[in-house]
C-alpha positions in Angstrom: 129.5 6.9 4.1 132.6 9.0 4.8 134.6 7.7 7.7 135.1 11.3 8.9 131.4 11.5 9.5 130.7 11.5 13.3 128.0 8.9 12.7 130.5 6.4 11.3 132.1 5.5 14.6 130.4 4.3 17.7 133.0 5.8 20.0 131.3 7.8 22.7 132.9 10.7 24.7 134.5 9.9 28.0 132.2 10.0 31.0 132.9 13.0 33.2 130.3 12.3 36.0 128.1 9.3 37.1 124.5 10.3 37.4 123.2 6.7 38.2 122.1 7.6 41.7 120.2 10.7 40.5 118.4 8.6 37.9 117.5 5.9 40.4 116.1 8.6 42.7 114.1 10.3 39.9 112.5 7.3 38.3 109.9 6.6 41.1 108.9 10.2 41.1 108.4 10.1 37.4 106.5 6.9 37.7 104.1 8.5 40.2 103.5 11.6 38.0 102.9 9.4 34.9 100.5 7.1 36.7 98.6 10.3 37.8 98.3 11.5 34.2 100.8 14.3 34.6 102.7 13.4 31.5 104.2 16.9 30.7 105.5 17.2 34.3 107.1 13.8 34.2 108.7 14.5 30.8 110.0 17.9 32.1 111.9 16.2 35.0 113.3 13.6 32.6 114.4 16.2 30.2 116.2 18.2 32.9 118.2 15.3 34.1 118.8 13.9 30.6 120.6 17.2 29.6 123.0 16.7 32.5 123.7 13.1 31.8 124.2 13.8 28.1 126.6 16.6 28.8 128.6 14.5 31.3 128.8 11.6 28.8 127.0 9.2 31.1 125.8 6.6 28.5 124.1 4.2 30.9 122.1 7.0 32.6 121.2 8.7 29.3 120.0 5.5 27.8 117.9 4.7 30.8 116.3 8.2 30.7 115.6 8.1 27.0 114.0 4.6 27.3 111.9 6.0 30.2 110.7 9.0 28.1 109.6 6.5 25.4 107.7 4.3 28.0 106.0 7.3 29.6 104.6 8.4 26.2 103.9 4.8 25.0 102.2 3.6 28.2 99.9 6.6 28.1 99.1 6.0 24.4 100.3 9.5 23.6 101.4 8.4 20.1 101.9 11.9 18.6 103.9 12.9 21.7 106.0 9.8 21.4 106.9 10.6 17.8 107.8 14.2 18.8 109.9 13.1 21.8 111.9 10.6 19.8 112.6 13.1 17.0 113.6 15.8 19.5 115.9 13.6 21.6 117.8 12.4 18.5 118.5 16.0 17.4 119.9 17.1 20.8 123.5 18.4 20.6 126.0 15.8 21.5 123.4 13.0 21.9 125.1 9.6 22.5 124.7 7.2 19.6 124.2 4.1 21.7 121.5 5.9 23.7 119.7 6.8 20.5 119.8 3.1 19.5 118.3 1.9 22.7 115.6 4.6 22.6 114.7 3.5 19.0 114.6 -0.1 20.1 112.3 0.7 23.0 110.0 2.7 20.7 109.8 -0.2 18.2 108.2 -2.3 21.0 105.2 0.0 20.9 104.5 -0.4 17.2 102.4 -3.5 17.8 100.6 -1.8 20.6 99.2 1.0 18.5 95.4 1.1 18.3 94.9 1.3 14.5 96.8 1.0 11.3 97.1 4.7 10.6 98.7 5.3 14.0 101.1 2.3 13.4 102.1 3.7 10.0 102.7 7.1 11.4 104.9 5.8 14.2 106.9 3.5 11.9 107.5 6.4 9.4 108.5 8.7 12.3 111.0 6.1 13.5 112.3 5.5 9.9 112.8 9.3 9.5 114.8 9.4 12.8 117.0 6.5 11.8 117.7 7.5 8.2 121.3 7.9 7.3 122.6 6.8 10.8 124.9 3.8 10.8 124.4 3.1 14.6 120.6 2.4 14.0 120.9 0.8 10.5 119.6 -2.5 11.7 116.6 -0.9 13.4 115.8 1.0 10.3 115.9 -2.2 8.2 113.5 -3.9 10.7 111.2 -0.9 10.6 111.2 -1.0 6.8 110.0 -4.6 6.9 107.2 -3.6 9.2 106.1 -0.9 6.8 106.4 -3.2 3.8 104.2 -5.8 5.5 101.5 -3.2 5.8 101.8 -2.3 2.2 101.6 -6.0 1.2 98.5 -6.5 3.4 96.8 -3.8 1.4 97.9 -5.3 -1.9 100.3 -2.5 -2.8 103.1 -4.8 -4.1 104.9 -2.1 -6.1 105.1 0.3 -3.1 106.2 -2.6 -0.9 108.9 -3.7 -3.3 110.2 -0.1 -3.9 110.3 0.6 -0.2 112.3 -2.6 0.6 114.8 -1.9 -2.2 115.8 1.4 -0.5 117.6 -0.7 2.2 121.0 -2.1 1.1 121.5 -4.6 3.9 124.4 -6.2 2.2 126.5 -3.2 3.4 125.4 -3.5 7.0 128.2 -4.8 9.2 126.2 -4.9 12.4 123.4 -7.1 11.1 123.5 -10.9 11.7 124.3 -12.8 8.4 121.1 -14.9 8.8 118.9 -11.9 9.2 120.7 -10.2 6.3 120.1 -13.2 4.0 116.5 -13.4 5.1 116.1 -9.7 4.2 117.6 -10.2 0.8 115.3 -13.2 0.2 112.3 -11.0 1.0 113.5 -8.4 -1.5 113.7 -11.2 -4.1 110.2 -12.5 -3.3 108.7 -9.0 -3.7 110.6 -8.5 -7.0 109.1 -11.7 -8.2 105.6 -10.7 -7.1 106.1 -7.4 -8.9 107.5 -9.3 -12.0 110.7 -7.3 -11.9 112.9 -10.2 -13.1 115.9 -8.1 -14.0 116.2 -6.6 -10.5 115.6 -10.1 -9.0 118.5 -11.5 -10.9 120.7 -8.6 -9.7 119.7 -9.0 -6.1 120.2 -12.8 -6.2 124.0 -12.2 -6.7 124.2 -10.6 -3.3 123.8 -14.0 -1.7 126.7 -16.4 -1.8 125.4 -20.0 -2.1 128.4 -21.2 0.0 126.7 -19.6 3.0 124.0 -22.4 2.8 126.6 -24.9 3.8 126.5 -23.4 7.3 124.4 -25.4 9.7 121.0 -24.1 10.4 120.5 -22.4 7.1 118.5 -25.1 5.4 115.2 -23.1 5.4 116.9 -20.1 3.8 118.5 -22.4 1.2 115.2 -23.9 0.2 113.6 -20.4 -0.1 116.5 -19.1 -2.2 116.4 -21.9 -4.7 112.6 -21.9 -4.9 112.8 -18.2 -5.9 115.6 -18.9 -8.4 113.6 -21.8 -9.9 110.7 -19.5 -10.6 113.0 -16.9 -12.1 114.7 -19.3 -14.4 111.4 -20.9 -15.4 110.3 -17.5 -16.6 113.6 -17.1 -18.5 113.1 -20.7 -19.9 116.7 -21.5 -18.7 116.0 -25.2 -18.0 119.6 -26.2 -17.3 119.8 -23.6 -14.5 116.4 -24.9 -13.2 117.9 -28.4 -13.1 120.9 -27.1 -11.1 118.6 -25.4 -8.6 116.6 -28.6 -8.2 119.9 -30.5 -7.7 120.8 -28.2 -4.9 117.4 -28.7 -3.3 117.7 -32.5 -3.8 121.1 -32.6 -2.1 119.7 -30.8 1.0 119.7 -33.2 3.9 116.1 -32.5 4.9 114.9 -33.3 1.4 117.1 -36.3 0.6 116.3 -38.0 3.9 112.6 -37.5 3.5 111.1 -40.3 1.3 108.0 -38.2 0.8 109.9 -35.2 -0.7 112.9 -36.4 -2.7 111.0 -38.3 -5.5 109.2 -35.2 -6.7 112.4 -33.1 -6.6 114.5 -35.7 -8.4 111.8 -36.2 -11.0 111.7 -32.4 -11.7 115.6 -32.3 -11.8 115.7 -35.1 -14.5 112.8 -33.6 -16.5 114.3 -30.2 -16.7 117.7 -31.7 -17.5 116.2 -33.5 -20.4 114.5 -30.3 -21.5 117.8 -28.4 -21.5 119.4 -27.8 -24.9 122.1 -30.3 -25.8 125.7 -29.3 -24.8 128.7 -30.7 -23.1 127.6 -29.7 -19.6 124.0 -31.0 -20.1 125.3 -34.3 -21.5 127.8 -34.8 -18.7 125.3 -34.0 -16.0 122.7 -36.4 -17.6 125.3 -39.3 -17.7 126.4 -38.6 -14.1 122.8 -38.5 -12.8 122.0 -41.8 -14.6 125.1 -43.6 -13.4 125.7 -42.2 -9.9 122.3 -41.6 -8.4 120.8 -44.9 -7.3 117.5 -43.3 -6.3 116.8 -42.7 -10.0 116.2 -46.5 -10.4 113.2 -46.1 -8.1 111.6 -43.7 -10.5 111.2 -46.1 -13.4 109.8 -43.7 -16.0 112.4 -41.0 -15.3 115.2 -43.6 -15.5 113.9 -44.9 -18.9 113.7 -41.3 -20.2 117.2 -40.5 -19.1 118.5 -43.7 -20.6 116.8 -42.9 -23.9 118.8 -39.7 -24.2 122.1 -41.2 -23.2 121.8 -44.2 -25.6 122.8 -43.5 -29.2 119.6 -45.1 -30.6 116.6 -43.6 -32.3 113.7 -42.6 -29.9 110.5 -42.1 -31.9 108.3 -39.3 -30.7 105.0 -41.2 -31.0 106.5 -44.0 -28.8 107.7 -41.4 -26.2 104.3 -39.7 -26.2 102.5 -43.0 -25.6 104.9 -44.3 -22.9 105.4 -41.1 -20.9 102.5 -38.9 -21.8 100.0 -40.4 -19.4 102.2 -40.0 -16.3 104.2 -36.8 -17.1 101.3 -34.8 -18.4 99.9 -34.9 -14.8 103.0 -33.2 -13.4 103.5 -29.5 -13.0 106.4 -29.6 -15.5 104.2 -30.9 -18.4 100.7 -30.1 -17.1 98.1 -30.3 -19.9 96.1 -27.7 -18.1 98.6 -24.9 -18.3 100.1 -23.0 -21.3 103.6 -23.4 -19.9 103.1 -27.2 -19.4 102.0 -27.6 -23.0 104.9 -25.4 -24.2 107.4 -27.6 -22.3 105.8 -30.7 -23.7 106.5 -29.4 -27.2 110.0 -28.5 -26.1 110.5 -32.2 -25.1 109.4 -33.2 -28.6 112.1 -30.9 -30.0 114.7 -32.5 -27.7 113.7 -36.0 -28.9 114.0 -34.9 -32.5 117.4 -33.3 -31.9 118.6 -36.4 -30.2 117.5 -38.5 -33.2 119.3 -36.2 -35.6 122.5 -36.6 -33.7 122.1 -40.4 -33.8 121.5 -40.3 -37.6 124.5 -38.0 -38.1 126.7 -40.5 -36.2 125.7 -43.6 -38.2 124.9 -42.2 -41.7 127.2 -40.4 -44.1 124.4 -39.7 -46.5 120.6 -40.1 -46.3 117.7 -39.1 -48.5 115.3 -36.5 -47.3 112.5 -39.0 -47.7 114.2 -41.5 -45.5 114.8 -38.8 -42.8 111.1 -37.9 -42.8 110.3 -41.5 -42.0 113.0 -41.8 -39.3 112.1 -38.5 -37.6 108.3 -38.6 -38.1 108.4 -35.1 -39.6 107.5 -33.3 -42.8 110.4 -32.4 -45.2 110.2 -28.8 -44.2 110.4 -29.6 -40.5 113.4 -32.0 -41.2 115.2 -29.1 -42.9 114.4 -26.7 -40.1 115.7 -29.1 -37.4 118.8 -30.0 -39.4 119.5 -26.3 -40.0 119.2 -25.6 -36.2 121.5 -28.5 -35.3 124.1 -27.3 -37.8 123.9 -23.7 -36.5 124.3 -24.9 -32.9 127.3 -26.9 -34.0 126.1 -30.3 -32.8 126.4 -31.9 -36.2 127.8 -31.3 -39.7 125.3 -31.5 -42.6 124.8 -30.2 -46.1 121.4 -30.4 -47.9 121.3 -31.0 -51.6 117.7 -30.0 -52.3 117.5 -30.9 -56.0 118.8 -34.4 -55.3 116.9 -34.7 -52.1 120.0 -35.8 -50.2 121.6 -34.8 -46.9 125.3 -35.3 -46.6 126.6 -35.8 -43.0 130.2 -36.6 -43.9 132.4 -33.6 -43.1 134.9 -32.9 -46.0 138.5 -32.6 -44.9 140.4 -29.4 -45.8 143.7 -29.3 -47.6 145.7 -29.4 -44.4 143.9 -32.4 -43.1 144.4 -34.1 -46.5 148.1 -33.4 -46.4 148.4 -34.7 -42.9 146.5 -37.8 -43.9 148.8 -38.4 -46.9 151.9 -37.8 -44.8 150.6 -40.3 -42.3 149.9 -42.9 -45.0 153.3 -42.4 -46.6 154.9 -42.8 -43.2 153.0 -46.0 -42.6 154.0 -47.2 -46.1 157.7 -46.5 -45.5 157.5 -48.2 -42.2 156.0 -51.4 -43.8 158.7 -51.3 -46.6 161.5 -51.0 -44.0 160.0 -53.9 -42.0 159.6 -56.0 -45.1 163.2 -55.4 -46.1 164.4 -56.3 -42.7 162.5 -59.6 -42.7 163.8 -60.5 -46.2 167.4 -59.8 -45.2 166.9 -61.9 -42.1 165.5 -64.8 -44.2 168.4 -64.7 -46.6 170.9 -64.9 -43.7 169.1 -67.9 -42.2 169.2 -69.7 -45.6 172.9 -69.0 -46.1 173.7 -70.4 -42.7 171.5 -73.5 -43.4 173.4 -74.1 -46.7 176.8 -73.7 -45.1 175.9 -76.4 -42.5 
């Protein structure tokens, strides 16, 4: 918004006259008229004095009168009249911004007092229209929008709820408390997830700085945020990110200190870390979790699985299936009852095979395809497929000689490496020659001295 816009600043005109005594004298009279059902007469008196207080710049008196106008309409259940009055008062020439804010806040209190849903929606929409584009009531508009969205959601209109909530860009609101702002953004993320709008969810998630969760009293928001991010990254099958999210949850004080909660979180963290494609970061994190987290020792199967991936030894898939299948297939990660669980179980099989290929590449320079099929428990076609993937990913070097049925894991050195190797060998040879010459000369001198004596 342009800073030249009069709505940008909350500076009010200087008060020329104090009408507080007039307001105090008028209110009992208005109360009497309103209680007698004479709503138009009560509003007429309030309008007359409101015009004077507004012209004089008396903020306190104007605010008091506007709030009283709202209460007269609201207490008499004149909902249509309330909407009209609020709209009319905000359009008055020279209306004080803070007075409008207090009037809107007062009107919001009557939203829950409406007799039916239709009346509630009409009042909310009327107040949202009044507050649209006005910086001094941006927080009130955001709260009204959440009320409207809640009604949409109750009726199962997820798309409308999500679209309505996206209209409000709370990250630009300077007057909103940071906790409320974060809560609002989390609600936007939740509705995007419910709508399955994963692209927008990812965009909105960047509006929250995870460092904010280090502030005391934000633990509930932190857990909500990472729960949503876990669901998003599971959809994207980005298991390393899922592991990171679980790590953040695990390191939360309320989780780590609760013996009933941390085992499940730590187990999920390790399982998704093992499921992540091999890389420097994944390998480093796996080693650190295994060595530094002593709680892992209390989860025997998880500790064994992590050790199997950090030890350069072959891990046969049939053995893995028999040892871990009975327990892990009951978890949400590898559930045998869901399509995603079965998919992740097969992904674990792929990770075991990839680990075995790295082990073989380390200890073998050449191996026959037949021997590899025995070591990896795969068909020759599958061996070739996994080897090709490992080579493309850059985790190993391999060349397959199909006619000979041989796989070569030794990486040939290029001409530069050969020259460097030869130069190094020649340098070592010259060093040995020089050392030998020195020792011979030393021996000759010793012998000459011995003969002279």
